[in-house]
Amino acid sequence: MNQSTLRWTFVITVLAAAGFIYATAGRLPDPLAAHFATDGSVNNSMSRGAYCALMTGLTLLIPLLVFVFQVWLPRRLMRFINIPNRNYWFETEERKAQVIDYLERHGLTFGLVPPLFFAAMHWLLIDANTQVPPRLDNGLFLLLTGGFVVLVLSSVVMLDRKSTRLNSSHSQQSRMPSSA
């Protein structure tokens, strides 16, 4: 996927997830069951307005922070990019562009995860609040949360492995004798 398509996918996904949460919050009672015990029973509630503001806000804010710190800032303040062999990777404009492009692709791809997770959790909360008494499907909750954790950890590992590969390829190049 090219950068432009990925940028649009990011924007559309974030706005669609936030819009979905905002548009379907009316299906929830006021107050709504918002926190559940390990057995799925309700142990706390909140107003629908506060819930809608919180979930819509987080769905917009988290991806925005990912974008700012991993896409926008590296392009403006490269001195804050901390990668192994930084001087090597920023020595030429071509290598610098490779690093910046990789960080952007990674940030935009990872930035899709939180809004999709929040939208799925919102749907799960709607389902829980339609039952009498309200009850959370713990199996689905654990599946969604586990999937989110796996995706976040995978993203961190991928970023680390990429920097390690970049580091090892630089080390091999620096050990190669120069042709004179």
Steps between C-alpha positions, in 0.01 A plus 500: 500500500645838407542780755210707370257208515622411848451859619143505369431157650624631835285815490187320380538217754549737794207721399276201425575337838437827687185562295377146567544544876334841500213393273419179689541635854128577495433125520641503852286570807568800719672422733672203339686205643860597430714273719461133564631247751690190392175302491347750253268670749482879525701670772497861378304730272535842340288748310457443128630851427821446696550159337442638151744788558763267649482229232471738206783711642731202554418363156616829348778590745705176510546477121571874489778454756641206302493716187665799669778302668575250226412682178490877541777568757768280339461700178535831686738421786731224381739559788251318725500179296686241702610199294818289504777651285301817462789687335529232232128508421487878485827538309333514157164635392407161351553309827331775699197476269492120545490534880237774495284306252525183708404687818203654319378165361542340842326786682206512260458122510529479879272803534216293352500259795367720787194643322398156374547360851292781655224449243493124572493561878218751449298240309567251780376756755183562298438124501563478875256785570219343293487201735287503814681527733799643306771237459832510315604209279835435670614255234463759226646770725811287563528414130485867397737612775741215426492584129570864578794411725641261236474767230666764719782265599542385139529862393770567759688183400476588130639847564780356713584229245509757220746716695706189584511399132600853407764490773643161390509598130690816595743299716568259212556787259737673739707178533532462122836611367478799275608452143800717426 
